[in-house]
PDB file of N, CA and C in Angstrom:
ATOM      1  N   VAL X 109       9.671  16.259  -1.015  1.00  0.00           N
ATOM      2  CA  VAL X 109       8.235  16.092  -1.120  1.00  0.00           C
ATOM      3  C   VAL X 109       7.559  17.296  -0.491  1.00  0.00           C
ATOM      4  N   LYS X 110       6.652  17.904  -1.230  1.00  0.00           N
ATOM      5  CA  LYS X 110       5.927  19.062  -0.717  1.00  0.00           C
ATOM      6  C   LYS X 110       4.724  18.623   0.099  1.00  0.00           C
ATOM      7  N   ASP X 111       4.335  19.500   1.042  1.00  0.00           N
ATOM      8  CA  ASP X 111       3.103  19.250   1.781  1.00  0.00           C
ATOM      9  C   ASP X 111       1.924  19.349   0.826  1.00  0.00           C
ATOM     10  N   SER X 112       0.950  18.521   1.025  1.00  0.00           N
ATOM     11  CA  SER X 112      -0.327  18.668   0.335  1.00  0.00           C
ATOM     12  C   SER X 112      -1.380  18.704   1.424  1.00  0.00           C
ATOM     13  N   LYS X 113      -2.614  18.925   1.045  1.00  0.00           N
ATOM     14  CA  LYS X 113      -3.642  18.965   2.085  1.00  0.00           C
ATOM     15  C   LYS X 113      -3.874  17.584   2.690  1.00  0.00           C
ATOM     16  N   PHE X 114      -3.364  16.532   2.011  1.00  0.00           N
ATOM     17  CA  PHE X 114      -3.560  15.176   2.505  1.00  0.00           C
ATOM     18  C   PHE X 114      -2.339  14.613   3.221  1.00  0.00           C
ATOM     19  N   MET X 115      -1.138  14.900   2.728  1.00  0.00           N
ATOM     20  CA  MET X 115       0.066  14.261   3.231  1.00  0.00           C
ATOM     21  C   MET X 115       1.117  15.290   3.634  1.00  0.00           C
ATOM     22  N   PRO X 116       1.628  15.203   4.847  1.00  0.00           N
ATOM     23  CA  PRO X 116       2.713  16.099   5.253  1.00  0.00           C
ATOM     24  C   PRO X 116       4.031  15.688   4.598  1.00  0.00           C
ATOM     25  N   SER X 117       4.948  16.638   4.442  1.00  0.00           N
ATOM     26  CA  SER X 117       6.222  16.353   3.788  1.00  0.00           C
ATOM     27  C   SER X 117       7.104  15.426   4.618  1.00  0.00           C
ATOM     28  N   THR X 118       6.797  15.266   5.897  1.00  0.00           N
ATOM     29  CA  THR X 118       7.591  14.389   6.755  1.00  0.00           C
ATOM     30  C   THR X 118       7.215  12.914   6.584  1.00  0.00           C
ATOM     31  N   MET X 119       6.168  12.643   5.836  1.00  0.00           N
ATOM     32  CA  MET X 119       5.720  11.272   5.637  1.00  0.00           C
ATOM     33  C   MET X 119       6.667  10.530   4.697  1.00  0.00           C
ATOM     34  N   LYS X 120       7.057   9.325   5.095  1.00  0.00           N
ATOM     35  CA  LYS X 120       7.906   8.485   4.248  1.00  0.00           C
ATOM     36  C   LYS X 120       7.020   7.775   3.223  1.00  0.00           C
ATOM     37  N   PRO X 121       7.553   7.533   2.026  1.00  0.00           N
ATOM     38  CA  PRO X 121       6.762   6.818   1.015  1.00  0.00           C
ATOM     39  C   PRO X 121       6.435   5.397   1.464  1.00  0.00           C
ATOM     40  N   LEU X 122       5.230   4.952   1.150  1.00  0.00           N
ATOM     41  CA  LEU X 122       4.845   3.573   1.413  1.00  0.00           C
ATOM     42  C   LEU X 122       5.515   2.689   0.370  1.00  0.00           C
ATOM     43  N   VAL X 123       5.687   1.413   0.691  1.00  0.00           N
ATOM     44  CA  VAL X 123       6.355   0.480  -0.222  1.00  0.00           C
ATOM     45  C   VAL X 123       5.368  -0.624  -0.598  1.00  0.00           C
ATOM     46  N   LEU X 124       5.118  -0.736  -1.890  1.00  0.00           N
ATOM     47  CA  LEU X 124       4.212  -1.755  -2.409  1.00  0.00           C
ATOM     48  C   LEU X 124       5.016  -2.793  -3.180  1.00  0.00           C
ATOM     49  N   TRP X 125       4.979  -4.016  -2.687  1.00  0.00           N
ATOM     50  CA  TRP X 125       5.595  -5.147  -3.379  1.00  0.00           C
ATOM     51  C   TRP X 125       4.497  -5.770  -4.223  1.00  0.00           C
ATOM     52  N   SER X 126       4.682  -5.793  -5.533  1.00  0.00           N
ATOM     53  CA  SER X 126       3.644  -6.302  -6.411  1.00  0.00           C
ATOM     54  C   SER X 126       4.265  -6.700  -7.746  1.00  0.00           C
ATOM     55  N   ALA X 127       3.423  -7.054  -8.680  1.00  0.00           N
ATOM     56  CA  ALA X 127       3.865  -7.368 -10.039  1.00  0.00           C
ATOM     57  C   ALA X 127       2.889  -6.738 -11.017  1.00  0.00           C
ATOM     58  N   GLU X 128       3.411  -6.265 -12.127  1.00  0.00           N
ATOM     59  CA  GLU X 128       2.548  -5.679 -13.153  1.00  0.00           C
ATOM     60  C   GLU X 128       1.569  -6.734 -13.655  1.00  0.00           C
ATOM     61  N   GLY X 129       0.378  -6.299 -13.941  1.00  0.00           N
ATOM     62  CA  GLY X 129      -0.602  -7.206 -14.524  1.00  0.00           C
ATOM     63  C   GLY X 129      -1.448  -7.972 -13.529  1.00  0.00           C
ATOM     64  N   THR X 130      -1.150  -7.848 -12.235  1.00  0.00           N
ATOM     65  CA  THR X 130      -1.994  -8.555 -11.268  1.00  0.00           C
ATOM     66  C   THR X 130      -3.175  -7.665 -10.902  1.00  0.00           C
ATOM     67  N   PRO X 131      -4.387  -8.204 -10.959  1.00  0.00           N
ATOM     68  CA  PRO X 131      -5.558  -7.381 -10.642  1.00  0.00           C
ATOM     69  C   PRO X 131      -5.570  -6.927  -9.182  1.00  0.00           C
ATOM     70  N   PHE X 132      -4.986  -7.721  -8.300  1.00  0.00           N
ATOM     71  CA  PHE X 132      -4.988  -7.360  -6.880  1.00  0.00           C
ATOM     72  C   PHE X 132      -4.027  -6.216  -6.607  1.00  0.00           C
ATOM     73  N   GLY X 133      -2.879  -6.246  -7.249  1.00  0.00           N
ATOM     74  CA  GLY X 133      -1.931  -5.141  -7.129  1.00  0.00           C
ATOM     75  C   GLY X 133      -2.490  -3.860  -7.724  1.00  0.00           C
ATOM     76  N   LYS X 134      -3.246  -4.011  -8.809  1.00  0.00           N
ATOM     77  CA  LYS X 134      -3.852  -2.847  -9.457  1.00  0.00           C
ATOM     78  C   LYS X 134      -4.812  -2.132  -8.505  1.00  0.00           C
ATOM     79  N   LEU X 135      -5.609  -2.892  -7.754  1.00  0.00           N
ATOM     80  CA  LEU X 135      -6.537  -2.279  -6.795  1.00  0.00           C
ATOM     81  C   LEU X 135      -5.796  -1.423  -5.776  1.00  0.00           C
ATOM     82  N   VAL X 136      -4.668  -1.930  -5.292  1.00  0.00           N
ATOM     83  CA  VAL X 136      -3.889  -1.197  -4.285  1.00  0.00           C
ATOM     84  C   VAL X 136      -3.245   0.035  -4.915  1.00  0.00           C
ATOM     85  N   ARG X 137      -2.653  -0.131  -6.105  1.00  0.00           N
ATOM     86  CA  ARG X 137      -2.035   1.020  -6.790  1.00  0.00           C
ATOM     87  C   ARG X 137      -3.055   2.120  -7.040  1.00  0.00           C
ATOM     88  N   GLU X 138      -4.256   1.738  -7.479  1.00  0.00           N
ATOM     89  CA  GLU X 138      -5.289   2.737  -7.748  1.00  0.00           C
ATOM     90  C   GLU X 138      -5.690   3.481  -6.473  1.00  0.00           C
ATOM     91  N   LYS X 139      -5.757   2.782  -5.352  1.00  0.00           N
ATOM     92  CA  LYS X 139      -6.106   3.435  -4.082  1.00  0.00           C
ATOM     93  C   LYS X 139      -4.995   4.388  -3.654  1.00  0.00           C
ATOM     94  N   LEU X 140      -3.751   3.979  -3.809  1.00  0.00           N
ATOM     95  CA  LEU X 140      -2.623   4.857  -3.466  1.00  0.00           C
ATOM     96  C   LEU X 140      -2.660   6.140  -4.295  1.00  0.00           C
ATOM     97  N   VAL X 141      -2.949   6.008  -5.580  1.00  0.00           N
ATOM     98  CA  VAL X 141      -3.031   7.177  -6.457  1.00  0.00           C
ATOM     99  C   VAL X 141      -4.248   8.028  -6.094  1.00  0.00           C
ATOM    100  N   GLU X 142      -5.379   7.388  -5.868  1.00  0.00           N
ATOM    101  CA  GLU X 142      -6.606   8.115  -5.501  1.00  0.00           C
ATOM    102  C   GLU X 142      -6.389   8.979  -4.262  1.00  0.00           C
ATOM    103  N   LEU X 143      -5.694   8.425  -3.271  1.00  0.00           N
ATOM    104  CA  LEU X 143      -5.459   9.154  -2.025  1.00  0.00           C
ATOM    105  C   LEU X 143      -4.212  10.039  -2.085  1.00  0.00           C
ATOM    106  N   GLN X 144      -3.565  10.055  -3.233  1.00  0.00           N
ATOM    107  CA  GLN X 144      -2.362  10.867  -3.456  1.00  0.00           C
ATOM    108  C   GLN X 144      -1.266  10.549  -2.432  1.00  0.00           C
ATOM    109  N   ILE X 145      -1.062   9.259  -2.212  1.00  0.00           N
ATOM    110  CA  ILE X 145      -0.056   8.805  -1.254  1.00  0.00           C
ATOM    111  C   ILE X 145       1.231   8.506  -2.005  1.00  0.00           C
ATOM    112  N   CYS X 146       2.297   9.124  -1.569  1.00  0.00           N
ATOM    113  CA  CYS X 146       3.613   8.878  -2.147  1.00  0.00           C
ATOM    114  C   CYS X 146       3.999   7.431  -1.848  1.00  0.00           C
ATOM    115  N   HIS X 147       4.407   6.709  -2.880  1.00  0.00           N
ATOM    116  CA  HIS X 147       4.764   5.304  -2.689  1.00  0.00           C
ATOM    117  C   HIS X 147       5.809   4.867  -3.694  1.00  0.00           C
ATOM    118  N   VAL X 148       6.443   3.767  -3.374  1.00  0.00           N
ATOM    119  CA  VAL X 148       7.424   3.127  -4.240  1.00  0.00           C
ATOM    120  C   VAL X 148       6.913   1.729  -4.503  1.00  0.00           C
ATOM    121  N   GLN X 149       6.954   1.314  -5.760  1.00  0.00           N
ATOM    122  CA  GLN X 149       6.554  -0.052  -6.075  1.00  0.00           C
ATOM    123  C   GLN X 149       7.794  -0.875  -6.373  1.00  0.00           C
ATOM    124  N   ILE X 150       7.897  -2.010  -5.721  1.00  0.00           N
ATOM    125  CA  ILE X 150       8.995  -2.941  -5.971  1.00  0.00           C
ATOM    126  C   ILE X 150       8.428  -4.099  -6.783  1.00  0.00           C
ATOM    127  N   PRO X 151       8.856  -4.226  -8.044  1.00  0.00           N
ATOM    128  CA  PRO X 151       8.319  -5.298  -8.890  1.00  0.00           C
ATOM    129  C   PRO X 151       8.855  -6.659  -8.459  1.00  0.00           C
ATOM    130  N   CYS X 152       7.963  -7.645  -8.467  1.00  0.00           N
ATOM    131  CA  CYS X 152       8.325  -9.004  -8.025  1.00  0.00           C
ATOM    132  C   CYS X 152       7.926 -10.052  -9.052  1.00  0.00           C
ATOM    133  N   PRO X 153       8.400  -9.928 -10.291  1.00  0.00           N
ATOM    134  CA  PRO X 153       8.050 -10.961 -11.276  1.00  0.00           C
ATOM    135  C   PRO X 153       8.750 -12.276 -10.970  1.00  0.00           C
ATOM    136  N   ARG X 154       8.264 -13.338 -11.577  1.00  0.00           N
ATOM    137  CA  ARG X 154       8.887 -14.663 -11.387  1.00  0.00           C
ATOM    138  C   ARG X 154      10.374 -14.591 -11.717  1.00  0.00           C
ATOM    139  N   GLY X 155      11.169 -15.209 -10.854  1.00  0.00           N
ATOM    140  CA  GLY X 155      12.593 -15.286 -11.093  1.00  0.00           C
ATOM    141  C   GLY X 155      13.391 -14.066 -10.657  1.00  0.00           C
ATOM    142  N   SER X 156      12.736 -13.037 -10.112  1.00  0.00           N
ATOM    143  CA  SER X 156      13.473 -11.823  -9.734  1.00  0.00           C
ATOM    144  C   SER X 156      14.059 -11.942  -8.335  1.00  0.00           C
ATOM    145  N   ASP X 157      15.125 -11.209  -8.108  1.00  0.00           N
ATOM    146  CA  ASP X 157      15.723 -11.142  -6.776  1.00  0.00           C
ATOM    147  C   ASP X 157      14.754 -10.520  -5.775  1.00  0.00           C
ATOM    148  N   ASN X 158      13.910  -9.606  -6.246  1.00  0.00           N
ATOM    149  CA  ASN X 158      12.943  -8.960  -5.339  1.00  0.00           C
ATOM    150  C   ASN X 158      11.969  -9.976  -4.752  1.00  0.00           C
ATOM    151  N   ARG X 159      11.624 -10.956  -5.539  1.00  0.00           N
ATOM    152  CA  ARG X 159      10.708 -12.004  -5.057  1.00  0.00           C
ATOM    153  C   ARG X 159      11.331 -12.733  -3.866  1.00  0.00           C
ATOM    154  N   GLN X 160      12.615 -13.056  -3.982  1.00  0.00           N
ATOM    155  CA  GLN X 160      13.319 -13.723  -2.890  1.00  0.00           C
ATOM    156  C   GLN X 160      13.440 -12.795  -1.678  1.00  0.00           C
ATOM    157  N   ARG X 161      13.702 -11.522  -1.930  1.00  0.00           N
ATOM    158  CA  ARG X 161      13.784 -10.548  -0.828  1.00  0.00           C
ATOM    159  C   ARG X 161      12.468 -10.470  -0.060  1.00  0.00           C
ATOM    160  N   LEU X 162      11.332 -10.542  -0.785  1.00  0.00           N
ATOM    161  CA  LEU X 162      10.030 -10.491  -0.121  1.00  0.00           C
ATOM    162  C   LEU X 162       9.803 -11.742   0.721  1.00  0.00           C
ATOM    163  N   TYR X 163      10.175 -12.910   0.197  1.00  0.00           N
ATOM    164  CA  TYR X 163      10.092 -14.150   0.990  1.00  0.00           C
ATOM    165  C   TYR X 163      10.832 -13.974   2.316  1.00  0.00           C
ATOM    166  N   GLU X 164      12.052 -13.500   2.226  1.00  0.00           N
ATOM    167  CA  GLU X 164      12.891 -13.348   3.413  1.00  0.00           C
ATOM    168  C   GLU X 164      12.339 -12.296   4.372  1.00  0.00           C
ATOM    169  N   LYS X 165      11.844 -11.207   3.836  1.00  0.00           N
ATOM    170  CA  LYS X 165      11.309 -10.112   4.658  1.00  0.00           C
ATOM    171  C   LYS X 165      10.074 -10.537   5.450  1.00  0.00           C
ATOM    172  N   THR X 166       9.212 -11.331   4.820  1.00  0.00           N
ATOM    173  CA  THR X 166       7.932 -11.675   5.440  1.00  0.00           C
ATOM    174  C   THR X 166       7.944 -13.044   6.124  1.00  0.00           C
ATOM    175  N   ASN X 167       8.999 -13.817   5.921  1.00  0.00           N
ATOM    176  CA  ASN X 167       9.089 -15.164   6.491  1.00  0.00           C
ATOM    177  C   ASN X 167       7.909 -16.046   6.093  1.00  0.00           C
ATOM    178  N   CYS X 168       7.383 -15.827   4.890  1.00  0.00           N
ATOM    179  CA  CYS X 168       6.260 -16.638   4.407  1.00  0.00           C
ATOM    180  C   CYS X 168       6.775 -17.881   3.687  1.00  0.00           C
ATOM    181  N   THR X 169       6.004 -18.950   3.773  1.00  0.00           N
ATOM    182  CA  THR X 169       6.385 -20.184   3.083  1.00  0.00           C
ATOM    183  C   THR X 169       5.841 -20.219   1.665  1.00  0.00           C
ATOM    184  N   THR X 170       4.830 -19.408   1.372  1.00  0.00           N
ATOM    185  CA  THR X 170       4.301 -19.301   0.020  1.00  0.00           C
ATOM    186  C   THR X 170       4.396 -17.851  -0.423  1.00  0.00           C
ATOM    187  N   PHE X 171       4.560 -17.651  -1.711  1.00  0.00           N
ATOM    188  CA  PHE X 171       4.688 -16.299  -2.241  1.00  0.00           C
ATOM    189  C   PHE X 171       3.315 -15.662  -2.372  1.00  0.00           C
ATOM    190  N   GLN X 172       3.200 -14.431  -1.916  1.00  0.00           N
ATOM    191  CA  GLN X 172       1.920 -13.725  -1.980  1.00  0.00           C
ATOM    192  C   GLN X 172       2.174 -12.251  -2.228  1.00  0.00           C
ATOM    193  N   ILE X 173       1.477 -11.691  -3.202  1.00  0.00           N
ATOM    194  CA  ILE X 173       1.493 -10.256  -3.450  1.00  0.00           C
ATOM    195  C   ILE X 173       0.063  -9.829  -3.716  1.00  0.00           C
ATOM    196  N   PRO X 174      -0.299  -8.603  -3.480  1.00  0.00           N
ATOM    197  CA  PRO X 174       0.547  -7.505  -3.046  1.00  0.00           C
ATOM    198  C   PRO X 174       0.850  -7.557  -1.546  1.00  0.00           C
ATOM    199  N   PHE X 175       1.940  -6.872  -1.203  1.00  0.00           N
ATOM    200  CA  PHE X 175       2.332  -6.687   0.194  1.00  0.00           C
ATOM    201  C   PHE X 175       2.660  -5.214   0.350  1.00  0.00           C
ATOM    202  N   LEU X 176       2.083  -4.580   1.367  1.00  0.00           N
ATOM    203  CA  LEU X 176       2.314  -3.154   1.598  1.00  0.00           C
ATOM    204  C   LEU X 176       3.068  -2.962   2.898  1.00  0.00           C
ATOM    205  N   GLU X 177       4.111  -2.141   2.841  1.00  0.00           N
ATOM    206  CA  GLU X 177       4.845  -1.733   4.034  1.00  0.00           C
ATOM    207  C   GLU X 177       4.599  -0.247   4.253  1.00  0.00           C
ATOM    208  N   ASP X 178       4.239   0.111   5.462  1.00  0.00           N
ATOM    209  CA  ASP X 178       4.069   1.511   5.813  1.00  0.00           C
ATOM    210  C   ASP X 178       5.153   1.868   6.834  1.00  0.00           C
ATOM    211  N   PRO X 179       6.226   2.520   6.392  1.00  0.00           N
ATOM    212  CA  PRO X 179       7.306   2.855   7.310  1.00  0.00           C
ATOM    213  C   PRO X 179       6.913   3.920   8.334  1.00  0.00           C
ATOM    214  N   ASN X 180       5.784   4.563   8.125  1.00  0.00           N
ATOM    215  CA  ASN X 180       5.308   5.588   9.055  1.00  0.00           C
ATOM    216  C   ASN X 180       4.640   4.986  10.284  1.00  0.00           C
ATOM    217  N   THR X 181       4.129   3.766  10.121  1.00  0.00           N
ATOM    218  CA  THR X 181       3.425   3.117  11.228  1.00  0.00           C
ATOM    219  C   THR X 181       4.031   1.768  11.608  1.00  0.00           C
ATOM    220  N   GLY X 182       4.928   1.246  10.777  1.00  0.00           N
ATOM    221  CA  GLY X 182       5.515  -0.067  11.032  1.00  0.00           C
ATOM    222  C   GLY X 182       4.625  -1.218  10.602  1.00  0.00           C
ATOM    223  N   VAL X 183       3.549  -0.929   9.897  1.00  0.00           N
ATOM    224  CA  VAL X 183       2.596  -1.953   9.468  1.00  0.00           C
ATOM    225  C   VAL X 183       3.082  -2.600   8.175  1.00  0.00           C
ATOM    226  N   GLY X 184       2.919  -3.921   8.090  1.00  0.00           N
ATOM    227  CA  GLY X 184       3.160  -4.678   6.870  1.00  0.00           C
ATOM    228  C   GLY X 184       1.994  -5.616   6.674  1.00  0.00           C
ATOM    229  N   ILE X 185       1.297  -5.519   5.526  1.00  0.00           N
ATOM    230  CA  ILE X 185       0.086  -6.317   5.341  1.00  0.00           C
ATOM    231  C   ILE X 185      -0.038  -6.888   3.929  1.00  0.00           C
ATOM    232  N   PHE X 186      -0.660  -8.067   3.870  1.00  0.00           N
ATOM    233  CA  PHE X 186      -1.013  -8.736   2.622  1.00  0.00           C
ATOM    234  C   PHE X 186      -2.506  -8.518   2.367  1.00  0.00           C
ATOM    235  N   GLU X 187      -2.970  -9.040   1.238  1.00  0.00           N
ATOM    236  CA  GLU X 187      -4.381  -9.062   0.831  1.00  0.00           C
ATOM    237  C   GLU X 187      -4.854  -7.673   0.385  1.00  0.00           C
ATOM    238  N   SER X 188      -5.172  -7.560  -0.889  1.00  0.00           N
ATOM    239  CA  SER X 188      -5.534  -6.267  -1.458  1.00  0.00           C
ATOM    240  C   SER X 188      -6.720  -5.607  -0.748  1.00  0.00           C
ATOM    241  N   ALA X 189      -7.753  -6.362  -0.417  1.00  0.00           N
ATOM    242  CA  ALA X 189      -8.928  -5.767   0.247  1.00  0.00           C
ATOM    243  C   ALA X 189      -8.553  -5.225   1.625  1.00  0.00           C
ATOM    244  N   VAL X 190      -7.692  -5.928   2.334  1.00  0.00           N
ATOM    245  CA  VAL X 190      -7.260  -5.489   3.659  1.00  0.00           C
ATOM    246  C   VAL X 190      -6.377  -4.250   3.525  1.00  0.00           C
ATOM    247  N   ILE X 191      -5.516  -4.240   2.509  1.00  0.00           N
ATOM    248  CA  ILE X 191      -4.647  -3.084   2.284  1.00  0.00           C
ATOM    249  C   ILE X 191      -5.473  -1.851   1.951  1.00  0.00           C
ATOM    250  N   VAL X 192      -6.444  -1.990   1.056  1.00  0.00           N
ATOM    251  CA  VAL X 192      -7.298  -0.858   0.669  1.00  0.00           C
ATOM    252  C   VAL X 192      -8.052  -0.329   1.884  1.00  0.00           C
ATOM    253  N   GLU X 193      -8.566  -1.222   2.706  1.00  0.00           N
ATOM    254  CA  GLU X 193      -9.270  -0.806   3.925  1.00  0.00           C
ATOM    255  C   GLU X 193      -8.324  -0.045   4.859  1.00  0.00           C
ATOM    256  N   TYR X 194      -7.111  -0.542   5.022  1.00  0.00           N
ATOM    257  CA  TYR X 194      -6.113   0.130   5.862  1.00  0.00           C
ATOM    258  C   TYR X 194      -5.818   1.533   5.326  1.00  0.00           C
ATOM    259  N   LEU X 195      -5.602   1.649   4.010  1.00  0.00           N
ATOM    260  CA  LEU X 195      -5.297   2.949   3.420  1.00  0.00           C
ATOM    261  C   LEU X 195      -6.439   3.934   3.621  1.00  0.00           C
ATOM    262  N   ASP X 196      -7.671   3.466   3.439  1.00  0.00           N
ATOM    263  CA  ASP X 196      -8.835   4.340   3.658  1.00  0.00           C
ATOM    264  C   ASP X 196      -8.904   4.819   5.102  1.00  0.00           C
ATOM    265  N   LYS X 197      -8.708   3.895   6.037  1.00  0.00           N
ATOM    266  CA  LYS X 197      -8.813   4.255   7.456  1.00  0.00           C
ATOM    267  C   LYS X 197      -7.664   5.144   7.913  1.00  0.00           C
ATOM    268  N   LYS X 198      -6.467   4.854   7.449  1.00  0.00           N
ATOM    269  CA  LYS X 198      -5.286   5.579   7.912  1.00  0.00           C
ATOM    270  C   LYS X 198      -5.079   6.896   7.178  1.00  0.00           C
ATOM    271  N   TYR X 199      -5.298   6.908   5.867  1.00  0.00           N
ATOM    272  CA  TYR X 199      -4.948   8.072   5.059  1.00  0.00           C
ATOM    273  C   TYR X 199      -6.114   8.694   4.297  1.00  0.00           C
ATOM    274  N   GLY X 200      -7.292   8.087   4.386  1.00  0.00           N
ATOM    275  CA  GLY X 200      -8.436   8.621   3.661  1.00  0.00           C
ATOM    276  C   GLY X 200      -8.970   9.886   4.308  1.00  0.00           C
ATOM    277  N   VAL X 201      -9.723  10.621   3.534  1.00  0.00           N
ATOM    278  CA  VAL X 201     -10.357  11.840   4.041  1.00  0.00           C
ATOM    279  C   VAL X 201     -11.562  11.414   4.867  1.00  0.00           C
ATOM    280  N   PRO X 202     -11.641  11.863   6.123  1.00  0.00           N
ATOM    281  CA  PRO X 202     -12.790  11.469   6.941  1.00  0.00           C
ATOM    282  C   PRO X 202     -14.084  11.987   6.322  1.00  0.00           C
ATOM    283  N   PRO X 203     -15.147  11.202   6.454  1.00  0.00           N
ATOM    284  CA  PRO X 203     -16.420  11.662   5.886  1.00  0.00           C
ATOM    285  C   PRO X 203     -16.895  12.934   6.585  1.00  0.00           C
ATOM    286  N   ALA X 204     -17.507  13.792   5.807  1.00  0.00           N
ATOM    287  CA  ALA X 204     -18.026  15.051   6.361  1.00  0.00           C
ATOM    288  C   ALA X 204     -19.187  14.745   7.293  1.00  0.00           C
ATOM    289  N   LYS X 205     -19.245  15.507   8.377  1.00  0.00           N
ATOM    290  CA  LYS X 205     -20.373  15.353   9.304  1.00  0.00           C
ATOM    291  C   LYS X 205     -21.535  16.164   8.755  1.00  0.00           C
ATOM    292  N   VAL X 206     -22.628  15.471   8.590  1.00  0.00           N
ATOM    293  CA  VAL X 206     -23.815  16.114   8.028  1.00  0.00           C
ATOM    294  C   VAL X 206     -24.850  16.209   9.129  1.00  0.00           C
ATOM    295  N   GLU X 207     -25.359  17.408   9.284  1.00  0.00           N
ATOM    296  CA  GLU X 207     -26.440  17.593  10.273  1.00  0.00           C
ATOM    297  C   GLU X 207     -27.764  17.662   9.535  1.00  0.00           C
ATOM    298  N   TYR X 208     -28.703  16.943  10.043  1.00  0.00           N
ATOM    299  CA  TYR X 208     -30.019  16.929   9.430  1.00  0.00           C
ATOM    300  C   TYR X 208     -30.961  17.774  10.253  1.00  0.00           C
ATOM    301  N   MET X 209     -31.946  18.299   9.605  1.00  0.00           N
ATOM    302  CA  MET X 209     -32.910  19.148  10.299  1.00  0.00           C
ATOM    303  C   MET X 209     -33.884  18.326  11.084  1.00  0.00           C
TER     304      MET X 209
END
């Protein structure tokens, strides 16, 4: 992975557990692409082994996607709005400071 102005080459790819066609997963994928964040998506359709792996990983009693893992910070979070907010705060470009006259 090459350095970009946003992401250093030492950054590990984020892991997105989701399923194609879910509007909530789409919001997270679009934010990852917008911020040019290297990531891996693990598909979790009904009946897949990945779905069971996510249950075991998160110790949840109900299935919920999307789930984002950030190996760079150790964070694991559910809820698309919370994930998007996390990505903006952690990896977004800080707003420019504007001085007014």
